[in-house]
Amino acid sequence: MTGRHTTKTLALGTALAVLCALGCGSSKRIAKTNDALRIQREDLRERVETLEGENAELHVKIAELMQTGDTELSDDVLAAMPRIASIELSRFSIIWTEGGSSEARFFIVPKDGQGRFVPAVGTLELRVVGTGQPGESPSVLSELVFSPTEIRSAYITGIGGAAYAFHLPLQSTPESSVVLRAEFHDALTDATHIIEKLIEAPSSLELDQ
């Protein structure tokens, strides 16, 4: 009896070990599959963003040609023409508080259809809007309009790449979240590009620094 019992125990242990091995192997395969799918999803997202940017740039170029009536340009020349397809507010765009005063710092990055920096020629409207406390209406905290020459003078480059930097002074430190809004009117194509970024209210720690 003891021998049979031992044999059954060994068989059961072997079966459990096999099942555990299969389970572990299955978990690893699922994890690898999920990782592969995640990579594919990110790759597809980047491809879609690139195609959307190129499409936006192409529309701008077509509109420009229709305005000028110039249809003599070759496809190669048209494709090589740098034009703004979108604008971005870089991660350095923040509300800066120091010494009891605050300002909104805008870092504008104009991009072509392939996501590369391209010089901007036009006018730029910047606005800081306070969302207000619950029950309050939004309010404009600061706004300025910059000319083409002022935009050119605002060009900077550094670790974060190329951008146009603007500082808008605020009368007081915002007590609620704010929206940074940039509206660029392209003088070359007559296109308008708008971008907004929500900035959370600064914490008490940030105010003390």
PDB file of C-alpha atoms in Angstrom, residues 84 87 108 110 119-126 144-152 164 166 181-194:
ATOM      1  CA  ILE A  84       4.149  75.138 -40.659  1.00  0.00           C
ATOM      2  CA  ILE A  87       2.441  74.480 -33.363  1.00  0.00           C
ATOM      3  CA  ILE A 108       6.271  77.852 -28.948  1.00  0.00           C
ATOM      4  CA  PRO A 110       6.262  75.442 -34.942  1.00  0.00           C
ATOM      5  CA  PRO A 119      10.789  79.118 -38.672  1.00  0.00           C
ATOM      6  CA  ALA A 120       7.598  81.090 -38.118  1.00  0.00           C
ATOM      7  CA  VAL A 121       6.651  84.233 -40.028  1.00  0.00           C
ATOM      8  CA  GLY A 122       3.420  85.842 -38.901  1.00  0.00           C
ATOM      9  CA  THR A 123       1.677  87.171 -35.806  1.00  0.00           C
ATOM     10  CA  LEU A 124       1.229  85.373 -32.509  1.00  0.00           C
ATOM     11  CA  GLU A 125      -1.517  85.902 -29.935  1.00  0.00           C
ATOM     12  CA  LEU A 126      -0.769  84.591 -26.449  1.00  0.00           C
ATOM     13  CA  LEU A 144      -0.248  89.942 -25.724  1.00  0.00           C
ATOM     14  CA  VAL A 145       0.150  90.007 -29.506  1.00  0.00           C
ATOM     15  CA  PHE A 146       3.594  89.682 -31.087  1.00  0.00           C
ATOM     16  CA  SER A 147       4.631  90.882 -34.547  1.00  0.00           C
ATOM     17  CA  PRO A 148       6.752  88.906 -37.041  1.00  0.00           C
ATOM     18  CA  THR A 149       9.928  90.747 -36.013  1.00  0.00           C
ATOM     19  CA  GLU A 150       9.181  90.197 -32.305  1.00  0.00           C
ATOM     20  CA  ILE A 151       8.695  86.489 -32.978  1.00  0.00           C
ATOM     21  CA  ARG A 152      12.023  86.340 -34.781  1.00  0.00           C
ATOM     22  CA  TYR A 164      10.273  80.831 -29.531  1.00  0.00           C
ATOM     23  CA  PHE A 166       7.794  84.550 -24.478  1.00  0.00           C
ATOM     24  CA  ARG A 181      -3.356  79.521 -25.304  1.00  0.00           C
ATOM     25  CA  ALA A 182      -1.317  80.329 -28.402  1.00  0.00           C
ATOM     26  CA  GLU A 183      -2.803  81.339 -31.751  1.00  0.00           C
ATOM     27  CA  PHE A 184      -0.418  81.764 -34.664  1.00  0.00           C
ATOM     28  CA  HIS A 185      -1.471  83.457 -37.922  1.00  0.00           C
ATOM     29  CA  ASP A 186       0.891  82.412 -40.705  1.00  0.00           C
ATOM     30  CA  ALA A 187       1.712  85.372 -42.942  1.00  0.00           C
ATOM     31  CA  LEU A 188       2.962  83.090 -45.743  1.00  0.00           C
ATOM     32  CA  THR A 189      -0.047  80.789 -46.037  1.00  0.00           C
ATOM     33  CA  ASP A 190      -2.804  82.708 -44.215  1.00  0.00           C
ATOM     34  CA  ALA A 191      -3.371  79.599 -42.076  1.00  0.00           C
ATOM     35  CA  THR A 192      -4.152  79.788 -38.357  1.00  0.00           C
ATOM     36  CA  HIS A 193      -2.764  77.319 -35.819  1.00  0.00           C
ATOM     37  CA  ILE A 194      -4.026  77.111 -32.232  1.00  0.00           C
TER      38      ILE A 194
END
